[in-house]
Short mmCIF file of C-alpha atoms in Angstrom, two decimals:
data_model
loop_
_atom_site.label_atom_id
_atom_site.label_comp_id
_atom_site.label_asym_id
_atom_site.label_seq_id
_atom_site.Cartn_x
_atom_site.Cartn_y
_atom_site.Cartn_z
CA PRO A 5 31.23 -2.29 -2.18
CA LEU A 6 31.32 -3.73 -5.52
CA GLN A 7 29.45 -4.14 -8.72
CA VAL A 8 29.24 -7.28 -10.43
CA ILE A 9 27.06 -7.03 -13.81
CA GLU A 10 25.49 -10.56 -14.73
CA ARG A 11 23.50 -12.09 -18.02
CA PRO A 12 21.70 -14.90 -15.84
CA GLU A 13 20.61 -16.71 -18.98
CA ARG A 14 18.27 -17.92 -17.83
CA GLY A 15 15.47 -14.88 -18.80
CA LEU A 16 13.39 -14.05 -16.98
CA PRO A 17 11.19 -16.48 -14.09
CA ILE A 18 7.82 -16.82 -14.56
CA ASP A 19 5.48 -19.51 -12.98
CA GLU A 20 2.74 -20.90 -14.49
CA HIS A 21 -0.71 -21.77 -12.98
CA ASP A 22 -4.36 -23.07 -14.30
CA LEU A 23 -6.86 -22.58 -12.74
CA ARG A 24 -9.37 -23.58 -15.63
CA HIS A 25 -10.31 -26.09 -13.62
CA ALA A 26 -10.84 -24.37 -9.81
CA ALA A 27 -14.04 -24.32 -8.12
CA ASP A 28 -13.51 -20.87 -7.70
CA ARG A 29 -11.94 -19.21 -9.93
CA ASP A 30 -11.87 -15.60 -9.08
CA ALA A 31 -10.70 -15.94 -5.83
CA GLU A 32 -7.92 -18.22 -6.15
CA LEU A 33 -6.88 -15.70 -8.10
CA ALA A 34 -7.52 -13.16 -5.92
CA ALA A 35 -5.26 -14.95 -3.44
CA LEU A 36 -2.71 -15.15 -6.13
CA VAL A 37 -2.49 -11.51 -7.01
CA GLU A 38 -2.39 -10.71 -3.11
CA THR A 39 0.96 -13.10 -2.46
CA GLU A 40 2.54 -12.06 -5.98
CA THR A 41 1.61 -8.48 -4.38
CA LYS A 42 3.07 -9.87 -0.48
CA ALA A 43 6.29 -11.81 -1.80
CA GLU A 44 10.12 -10.22 -0.99
CA PHE A 45 12.63 -10.15 -3.15
CA ASP A 46 16.16 -11.03 -2.77
CA LEU A 47 18.21 -8.48 -2.60
CA GLU A 48 22.02 -10.36 -2.78
CA ALA A 49 20.95 -13.84 -4.84
CA GLY A 50 17.75 -11.26 -7.09
CA PRO A 51 16.72 -11.63 -9.70
CA LEU A 52 14.18 -8.34 -9.04
CA ILE A 53 11.84 -8.59 -11.63
CA ARG A 54 9.64 -12.21 -11.77
CA GLY A 55 6.43 -12.64 -13.27
CA ARG A 56 3.13 -14.67 -13.17
CA LEU A 57 0.93 -16.02 -16.26
CA ILE A 58 -2.07 -17.34 -14.70
CA ARG A 59 -4.52 -18.99 -17.44
CA LEU A 60 -8.78 -18.70 -16.55
CA ALA A 61 -9.90 -20.24 -19.76
CA ASP A 62 -8.08 -21.65 -23.00
CA ASP A 63 -7.97 -18.01 -24.21
CA ASP A 64 -8.03 -16.17 -20.88
CA HIS A 65 -4.73 -15.11 -18.94
CA VAL A 66 -3.80 -12.84 -16.73
CA LEU A 67 0.23 -12.12 -16.77
CA LEU A 68 1.55 -10.96 -13.70
CA LEU A 69 4.98 -8.90 -13.79
CA THR A 70 6.31 -7.01 -10.84
CA MET A 71 9.76 -5.24 -10.12
CA HIS A 72 10.96 -4.09 -7.44
CA HIS A 73 11.51 -0.78 -6.87
CA ILE A 74 15.67 -0.22 -6.93
CA VAL A 75 16.16 -1.77 -10.48
CA SER A 76 12.43 0.51 -11.83
CA ASP A 77 9.89 3.21 -11.85
CA GLY A 78 6.76 4.83 -13.76
CA TRP A 79 8.57 5.97 -16.55
CA SER A 80 10.61 1.94 -17.04
CA VAL A 81 6.92 0.71 -17.02
CA THR A 82 6.23 2.91 -20.16
CA VAL A 83 10.21 1.39 -21.73
CA LEU A 84 8.71 -1.88 -20.98
CA VAL A 85 5.86 -2.85 -22.21
CA ASN A 86 7.00 -0.39 -25.53
CA GLU A 87 9.65 -2.80 -25.90
CA VAL A 88 7.46 -6.09 -25.51
CA SER A 89 5.31 -5.04 -28.04
CA ALA A 90 8.02 -4.05 -30.19
CA LEU A 91 9.76 -7.75 -29.29
CA TYR A 92 6.64 -9.57 -29.56
CA GLU A 93 5.26 -8.37 -33.14
CA ALA A 94 9.01 -8.75 -34.44
CA PHE A 95 9.13 -12.59 -33.26
CA LEU A 96 5.08 -13.44 -33.87
CA ARG A 97 6.43 -12.79 -37.40
CA GLY A 98 9.86 -14.33 -36.54
CA GLU A 99 11.53 -11.75 -37.34
CA PRO A 100 15.28 -10.66 -35.48
CA ASP A 101 15.31 -8.01 -32.47
CA PRO A 102 14.07 -4.83 -33.74
CA LEU A 103 15.40 -2.84 -30.49
CA ARG A 104 18.59 -0.38 -31.16
CA PRO A 105 21.42 -1.23 -29.06
CA LEU A 106 21.65 1.49 -25.45
CA ALA A 107 24.64 4.23 -26.03
CA ILE A 108 24.83 3.62 -22.14
CA GLN A 109 23.50 1.20 -19.80
CA TYR A 110 22.16 2.17 -15.95
CA ALA A 111 25.98 1.87 -14.44
CA ASP A 112 26.73 3.98 -16.85
CA TYR A 113 24.88 6.76 -15.46
CA ALA A 114 25.48 5.83 -11.95
CA ALA A 115 29.04 6.06 -12.12
CA TRP A 116 28.62 9.65 -14.42
CA GLN A 117 26.12 11.25 -11.40
CA ARG A 118 28.95 9.98 -8.95
CA GLN A 119 31.04 11.82 -10.97
CA TRP A 120 28.92 14.73 -11.95
CA LEU A 121 28.04 16.12 -7.88
CA SER A 122 30.84 15.55 -5.75
CA GLY A 123 32.69 19.67 -4.72
CA GLU A 124 31.23 22.47 -5.76
CA GLN A 125 28.16 21.18 -7.65
CA LEU A 126 27.66 19.25 -4.31
CA GLU A 127 27.57 21.69 -1.90
CA ARG A 128 25.24 23.74 -3.77
CA GLN A 129 22.81 21.34 -4.19
CA SER A 130 23.33 20.55 -0.34
CA ASP A 131 23.15 24.50 0.54
CA TYR A 132 19.95 24.59 -0.94
CA TRP A 133 17.80 22.06 0.45
CA ALA A 134 19.91 23.27 4.07
CA ARG A 135 18.28 26.40 3.38
CA THR A 136 15.25 25.21 2.38
CA LEU A 137 13.66 22.92 5.32
CA THR A 138 15.77 24.30 8.32
CA GLY A 139 13.37 24.73 10.95
CA ALA A 140 10.32 22.99 9.24
CA PRO A 141 7.94 20.95 11.21
CA VAL A 142 8.99 17.98 11.94
CA ARG A 143 5.22 16.09 11.17
CA LEU A 144 2.55 17.18 9.12
CA GLU A 145 -0.41 17.18 12.35
CA LEU A 146 -3.69 15.50 10.14
CA PRO A 147 -6.70 14.55 12.47
CA THR A 148 -6.64 11.09 11.72
CA ASP A 149 -9.57 8.82 12.97
CA ARG A 150 -7.43 6.53 15.00
CA PRO A 151 -3.82 7.35 16.85
CA ARG A 152 -0.77 6.55 15.91
CA PRO A 153 0.68 3.85 15.72
CA ARG A 154 4.49 3.72 17.38
CA GLN A 155 5.67 1.57 14.78
CA GLN A 156 4.64 2.14 11.15
CA ASP A 157 2.98 -1.63 9.39
CA PHE A 158 2.70 0.65 6.09
CA ALA A 159 -0.65 -1.69 5.59
CA GLY A 160 -2.74 0.36 2.95
CA ASP A 161 -5.12 0.95 0.87
CA ALA A 162 -7.03 3.34 -2.20
CA LEU A 163 -9.73 5.51 -3.14
CA LEU A 164 -10.38 5.83 -6.71
CA VAL A 165 -10.57 9.82 -7.24
CA GLU A 166 -12.11 11.85 -11.13
CA ILE A 167 -12.40 15.84 -11.87
CA GLY A 168 -14.90 16.34 -13.96
CA ALA A 169 -13.86 17.22 -16.96
CA GLU A 170 -15.25 20.92 -16.64
CA LEU A 171 -14.07 21.37 -13.76
CA THR A 172 -10.79 20.15 -15.34
CA ALA A 173 -11.08 22.55 -18.45
CA GLU A 174 -11.36 25.16 -15.48
CA VAL A 175 -8.44 24.49 -14.00
CA LYS A 176 -6.03 24.25 -16.73
CA ALA A 177 -7.44 27.68 -17.82
CA LEU A 178 -6.56 28.73 -14.33
CA ALA A 179 -2.83 27.22 -14.55
CA GLN A 180 -2.62 29.30 -18.30
CA ARG A 181 -3.67 32.45 -16.67
CA HIS A 182 -1.07 32.41 -13.74
CA GLY A 183 2.19 31.17 -15.96
CA CYS A 184 1.64 28.11 -13.96
CA THR A 185 1.76 24.57 -14.94
CA LEU A 186 -0.97 21.62 -14.00
CA TYR A 187 0.63 20.13 -11.25
CA MET A 188 1.99 23.31 -9.48
CA THR A 189 -2.39 24.97 -9.86
CA LEU A 190 -2.74 20.88 -8.18
CA LEU A 191 -0.36 20.92 -5.85
CA ALA A 192 -0.88 24.34 -4.04
CA ALA A 193 -4.33 22.98 -4.11
CA TRP A 194 -3.70 19.96 -2.10
CA ALA A 195 -1.37 22.64 0.29
CA ALA A 196 -4.40 24.00 0.84
CA VAL A 197 -6.28 20.70 1.60
CA LEU A 198 -3.43 19.80 3.78
CA ALA A 199 -2.98 22.83 6.35
CA ARG A 200 -6.61 24.02 7.01
CA LEU A 201 -7.07 20.07 7.77
CA ALA A 202 -3.08 20.12 9.86
CA GLY A 203 -3.70 23.76 11.20
CA GLN A 204 -0.30 24.50 10.13
CA ASP A 205 0.33 27.40 7.62
CA ASP A 206 3.80 25.72 6.56
CA ILE A 207 3.77 22.37 5.84
CA VAL A 208 5.92 19.67 3.14
CA ILE A 209 4.93 17.53 0.02
CA GLY A 210 6.91 15.46 -0.92
CA SER A 211 6.95 14.90 -4.42
CA PRO A 212 9.07 12.88 -7.33
CA VAL A 213 10.48 13.28 -10.27
CA ALA A 214 11.24 11.58 -13.01
CA GLY A 215 15.39 12.55 -12.68
CA ARG A 216 16.20 11.60 -16.25
CA THR A 217 17.64 14.88 -16.94
CA ARG A 218 20.03 13.76 -20.14
CA SER A 219 18.67 12.66 -23.12
CA GLU A 220 20.47 9.09 -22.96
CA ALA A 221 18.42 7.78 -20.11
CA GLU A 222 15.08 8.27 -21.41
CA PRO A 223 15.40 4.36 -22.84
CA LEU A 224 16.91 2.93 -19.94
CA ILE A 225 14.55 0.38 -17.34
CA GLY A 226 16.34 1.78 -13.76
CA PHE A 227 15.16 4.16 -11.05
CA PHE A 228 15.96 7.79 -11.55
CA VAL A 229 13.11 8.44 -9.56
CA ASN A 230 13.94 11.28 -6.83
CA THR A 231 11.63 13.36 -4.15
CA LEU A 232 11.71 16.71 -3.94
CA ALA A 233 10.33 18.47 -0.27
CA LEU A 234 7.81 21.02 -1.69
CA ARG A 235 7.58 23.28 1.94
CA LEU A 236 4.99 25.95 1.47
CA ASN A 237 3.11 27.95 3.23
CA PHE A 238 -0.23 29.22 3.16
CA GLU A 239 -1.77 31.94 4.97
CA PRO A 240 -5.20 32.34 4.86
CA ALA A 241 -4.84 35.51 3.76
CA LEU A 242 -3.39 34.36 0.60
CA THR A 243 -5.03 35.06 -2.84
CA VAL A 244 -4.89 32.45 -5.10
CA SER A 245 -2.38 34.16 -7.00
CA GLU A 246 -0.34 35.03 -4.61
CA LEU A 247 -0.34 31.17 -3.66
CA LEU A 248 -0.09 29.66 -7.26
CA GLN A 249 2.90 31.61 -7.16
CA ARG A 250 4.66 30.78 -4.00
CA ALA A 251 4.11 27.25 -5.71
CA LYS A 252 5.80 27.70 -8.14
CA ALA A 253 8.71 29.35 -7.21
CA GLN A 254 8.49 26.65 -4.90
CA VAL A 255 9.26 23.89 -7.68
CA LEU A 256 10.99 25.49 -9.48
CA GLY A 257 13.75 25.61 -7.90
CA ALA A 258 13.18 22.25 -6.48
CA GLN A 259 13.55 21.10 -9.85
CA GLU A 260 16.87 23.25 -10.06
CA HIS A 261 18.70 20.88 -7.09
CA GLN A 262 16.26 17.69 -8.11
CA GLU A 263 19.72 15.74 -8.11
CA LEU A 264 20.65 15.54 -4.75
CA PRO A 265 18.95 12.49 -3.30
CA PHE A 266 16.75 12.71 -0.81
CA GLU A 267 18.70 10.31 1.83
CA GLN A 268 21.43 12.62 1.72
CA ILE A 269 19.03 15.60 2.24
CA VAL A 270 17.62 13.46 4.69
CA GLU A 271 21.78 12.72 6.37
CA ARG A 272 21.94 16.52 6.32
CA LEU A 273 19.10 17.74 7.96
CA GLN A 274 18.93 15.16 10.57
CA PRO A 275 15.64 15.50 11.55
CA PRO A 276 14.03 14.05 14.08
CA ARG A 277 13.46 10.31 13.52
CA SER A 278 10.86 7.58 14.66
CA LEU A 279 9.94 4.67 13.31
CA ALA A 280 5.28 6.17 13.75
CA HIS A 281 5.98 8.28 10.52
CA THR A 282 8.85 9.34 7.98
CA PRO A 283 11.02 12.17 7.84
CA VAL A 284 11.37 15.67 6.36
CA PHE A 285 7.53 14.66 4.58
CA GLN A 286 4.14 12.41 5.51
CA VAL A 287 2.57 13.01 2.94
CA VAL A 288 3.08 12.73 -0.65
CA PHE A 289 2.12 14.41 -4.47
CA THR A 290 2.72 12.52 -7.41
CA TRP A 291 2.13 13.83 -11.26
CA HIS A 292 1.91 11.04 -13.84
CA ASN A 293 3.15 12.77 -17.42
CA THR A 294 5.08 10.28 -18.13
CA PRO A 295 4.32 9.10 -21.89
CA ASP A 296 1.36 6.88 -22.03
CA ALA A 297 2.29 3.06 -22.72
CA THR A 298 -0.40 0.24 -24.76
CA LEU A 299 0.69 -3.57 -25.03
CA THR A 300 0.03 -4.09 -28.03
CA LEU A 301 0.49 -8.07 -29.36
CA PRO A 302 -0.91 -8.85 -32.66
CA GLY A 303 -3.24 -11.29 -32.20
CA LEU A 304 -4.60 -11.17 -28.23
CA GLY A 305 -7.19 -8.30 -26.66
CA VAL A 306 -4.59 -6.71 -24.16
CA SER A 307 -6.77 -5.19 -20.97
CA PRO A 308 -4.55 -3.79 -18.20
CA PHE A 309 -5.17 -6.19 -15.12
CA HIS A 310 -6.22 -4.05 -11.79
CA ALA A 311 -4.66 -5.54 -8.47
CA PRO A 312 -5.82 -3.56 -5.00
CA ARG A 313 -3.62 -1.63 -3.88
CA SER A 314 -3.10 -3.01 -0.27
CA THR A 315 0.18 -0.96 1.01
CA ALA A 316 0.37 2.54 2.06
CA GLN A 317 4.27 3.61 2.10
CA PHE A 318 3.29 7.63 3.59
CA ASP A 319 0.27 9.10 5.22
CA LEU A 320 -1.52 9.25 2.23
CA THR A 321 -0.33 9.63 -1.18
CA LEU A 322 -2.11 12.01 -4.09
CA LEU A 323 -1.96 10.14 -7.90
CA LEU A 324 -3.66 12.26 -10.69
CA GLN A 325 -2.70 12.03 -14.01
CA GLU A 326 -5.21 13.47 -16.75
CA GLY A 327 -5.79 12.26 -19.87
CA GLU A 328 -9.42 12.44 -22.08
CA GLY A 329 -10.48 14.78 -20.53
CA ARG A 330 -10.89 14.81 -17.23
CA ILE A 331 -7.80 14.48 -14.47
CA ARG A 332 -8.17 11.33 -12.00
CA GLY A 333 -6.24 9.03 -10.45
CA GLU A 334 -6.00 7.13 -6.86
CA LEU A 335 -5.72 8.49 -3.47
CA ASN A 336 -3.92 6.16 -1.14
CA TYR A 337 -3.62 6.04 2.51
CA ALA A 338 -1.95 4.58 5.22
CA THR A 339 -5.20 2.86 6.80
CA ALA A 340 -3.34 2.32 10.13
CA LEU A 341 -4.33 5.76 10.14
CA PHE A 342 -7.99 6.86 8.01
CA GLY A 343 -11.24 5.05 7.83
CA ARG A 344 -12.05 5.66 3.78
CA ALA A 345 -14.66 7.87 4.44
CA THR A 346 -12.18 10.08 6.27
CA VAL A 347 -9.95 10.13 2.92
CA GLU A 348 -13.58 10.70 1.26
CA ARG A 349 -13.91 13.32 2.60
CA TYR A 350 -10.55 14.69 2.01
CA TRP A 351 -11.21 14.68 -1.46
CA ASP A 352 -14.85 16.54 -1.34
CA TYR A 353 -11.97 19.55 0.16
CA PHE A 354 -9.45 18.95 -2.52
CA VAL A 355 -12.05 19.29 -5.60
CA ARG A 356 -13.85 22.07 -3.71
CA ALA A 357 -10.45 24.10 -3.13
CA LEU A 358 -10.26 23.25 -7.09
CA ALA A 359 -13.70 24.80 -7.62
CA ALA A 360 -13.10 28.23 -5.44
CA MET A 361 -9.12 28.93 -7.10
CA THR A 362 -11.36 28.21 -10.72
CA ALA A 363 -14.44 31.60 -9.19
CA ASP A 364 -12.27 34.60 -8.30
CA ASP A 365 -9.24 35.25 -6.60
CA LYS A 366 -10.17 35.84 -3.22
CA PRO A 367 -8.21 34.80 -0.37
CA LEU A 368 -9.41 30.91 0.04
CA GLY A 369 -9.45 30.01 3.58
CA ARG A 370 -11.57 32.56 4.27
CA ARG A 371 -14.52 31.49 1.66
CA VAL A 372 -14.16 28.55 0.62
CA ALA A 373 -17.39 26.29 1.69
CA TRP A 374 -15.09 23.11 2.82
CA LEU A 375 -17.97 21.44 3.87
CA SER A 376 -20.86 20.08 2.28
CA ALA A 377 -24.67 20.40 3.07
CA ALA A 378 -24.14 16.97 4.47
CA GLU A 379 -21.48 17.23 6.19
CA ARG A 380 -22.99 20.89 7.85
CA GLU A 381 -26.24 18.97 8.79
CA ARG A 382 -24.35 16.24 10.65
CA VAL A 383 -21.77 18.22 12.35
CA LEU A 384 -24.49 21.97 12.84
CA VAL A 385 -27.75 19.48 13.30
CA GLU A 386 -27.52 15.31 13.81
CA TRP A 387 -23.78 15.64 16.28
CA ASN A 388 -25.96 17.72 18.63
CA ALA A 389 -29.03 16.23 18.36
CA THR A 390 -27.83 15.03 22.39
CA GLU A 391 -31.89 15.67 23.93
CA ARG A 392 -32.90 12.30 26.04
CA PRO A 393 -35.50 11.50 27.42
CA TYR A 394 -36.61 12.92 31.32
CA PRO A 395 -39.85 13.69 34.04
CA ARG A 396 -39.51 17.24 32.94
CA GLU A 397 -41.72 17.98 35.26
CA GLN A 398 -39.67 17.23 38.20
CA THR A 399 -36.84 19.64 39.32
CA ILE A 400 -33.41 18.05 39.05
CA ALA A 401 -33.38 18.53 42.88
CA GLU A 402 -36.52 16.24 42.97
CA LEU A 403 -34.82 13.05 40.97
CA PHE A 404 -32.02 13.72 42.82
CA GLU A 405 -33.66 12.85 46.30
CA GLN A 406 -35.68 10.21 44.44
CA GLN A 407 -32.37 8.61 44.01
CA VAL A 408 -31.35 8.78 47.75
CA GLU A 409 -34.40 6.41 48.81
CA ARG A 410 -33.30 4.44 46.11
CA THR A 411 -30.12 4.31 46.36
CA PRO A 412 -28.97 6.26 50.00
CA GLU A 413 -25.78 4.42 50.34
CA ALA A 414 -24.20 3.99 46.86
CA LEU A 415 -21.51 6.34 45.80
CA ALA A 416 -22.68 9.88 44.65
CA ALA A 417 -19.45 12.35 44.60
CA SER A 418 -16.04 11.70 45.20
CA ALA A 419 -12.81 14.71 44.59
CA GLY A 420 -9.45 13.66 45.42
CA ASP A 421 -10.35 10.96 48.70
CA GLU A 422 -13.41 12.33 50.31
CA ARG A 423 -16.13 10.30 49.31
CA ALA A 424 -19.72 11.43 48.98
CA SER A 425 -23.06 8.43 49.40
CA TYR A 426 -26.50 9.99 48.24
CA ARG A 427 -26.97 9.92 51.74
CA ASP A 428 -24.23 12.22 52.72
CA LEU A 429 -24.98 14.41 49.87
CA ASN A 430 -28.48 15.03 50.80
CA VAL A 431 -28.02 16.04 54.07
CA ARG A 432 -25.37 18.24 53.31
CA ALA A 433 -27.53 19.60 50.90
CA ASN A 434 -30.68 20.74 53.28
CA ARG A 435 -28.57 21.70 55.86
CA LEU A 436 -27.40 24.89 53.26
CA ALA A 437 -30.88 25.01 51.65
CA HIS A 438 -32.52 25.66 55.52
CA ARG A 439 -29.16 27.73 56.42
CA LEU A 440 -30.29 29.96 52.86
CA LEU A 441 -33.59 30.51 54.24
CA ALA A 442 -33.12 31.94 57.57
CA LEU A 443 -30.60 34.11 55.90
CA GLY A 444 -33.95 36.02 53.19
CA VAL A 445 -33.68 34.02 49.95
CA ARG A 446 -36.35 32.99 48.25
CA ALA A 447 -37.79 31.81 44.04
CA GLY A 448 -36.23 33.59 42.05
CA ASP A 449 -33.01 35.26 44.07
CA CYS A 450 -29.76 34.64 42.41
CA ASP A 451 -27.56 32.99 44.30
CA ALA A 452 -23.24 33.25 44.04
CA ILE A 453 -21.79 30.39 45.05
CA ALA A 454 -17.98 30.72 45.38
CA VAL A 455 -16.24 27.42 46.51
CA GLY A 456 -13.39 25.15 44.03
CA ARG A 457 -13.77 22.04 42.71
CA SER A 458 -15.38 20.07 45.61
CA ILE A 459 -17.53 18.20 47.25
CA GLU A 460 -19.14 21.48 48.66
CA LEU A 461 -19.22 22.91 45.50
CA ILE A 462 -21.88 19.98 44.67
CA GLY A 463 -23.12 20.30 47.57
CA ALA A 464 -23.61 24.26 47.41
CA GLU A 465 -25.24 24.06 43.89
CA LEU A 466 -28.40 20.94 45.04
CA ALA A 467 -28.94 23.15 48.42
CA VAL A 468 -29.68 26.49 46.64
CA LEU A 469 -32.05 24.27 43.98
CA LYS A 470 -33.70 22.88 47.07
CA ALA A 471 -33.78 26.44 48.19
#
């Protein structure tokens, strides 16, 4: 491979669309957004960033910026927004570019990383992940609404979620009491819910890290993020304190060895591969704590435009961040596996787990009321309301004999290659019933039947009832 750094004179390609006179402006805007979201990138020829400017009215526009993840990450978006704001304001005033020249470029970082992550350092990082992940379960067996397809289709949706201010404050206080970060505390609760749902004590959760461990990398736009595979053991008997300390130990150990790219970890572990799911982990927890950025364009009112999410890289991805005294975010899910109602229940379990953790230190597995009142009513009452109307004044034997009269030759029972019509089964039962009566069997007696799964078993049961 040969790296070629190009400086294209054309700048950022932006397609312009005018919807001012569209018959159904909202529908055409949604169609353009979907087209932009699903449009592929040419990784060979580029560019790997593109834009669309959609005019809705003379004073109302939507600007879509799309970047391939190979050249950008969440931190990069903040850098980009801040730089666009600074450049716009300067150019509006007729001033020159106000941005300071970068000390290094992404290519410099890539070269440094390759040089640093070699020899003893590479071996140390690789050995840690091999020790940590060897023997981990191949897949998190969450209960799904639909069977897992043989191949991922990556179709997805997202549920917007929020934790109230009171519970947010309690969770933060819990983290402080136990010497944990808010991220570690939320991760522990998420692990507890997943372990409960899957019925697995040993689970692996993916969690991205910014990867900008050197200050020189902070002002760069590029892909620095790495994903850590956090292996957590959740046993029902663990107290809240023990659960948090386990999560803390795993996070600190992983962050100390975060430089090894996840792809190399997979190569070292050689886990069983499948087109149906991602290797090592299928559920991700993302904590957004990157610097906030607000697009400021003097003379314009600017607000975020939320494009609907229609993809899911993993089975479940919980993305959270703190702001305005609350924890909020989204729960992204693969629609091939889960329905929205199920994902809503999973989020409810997560909130209940957090509330229980803040209440006392007792083991979660033994006291969390996982089911809401409505769900408990549905499971215990609604789903068990299986009674159906039937002739209560008649016995089963009488009902059977009425069926014999209606369909004497119809198939009544089968076992292996043997078949019996209603007439045949009735004759067998009557013959045995008379034999029982001759032996002295009377109403109220307890008759034992010792017969395997067969037509004879059905006939014997009917005979006892008849007698």
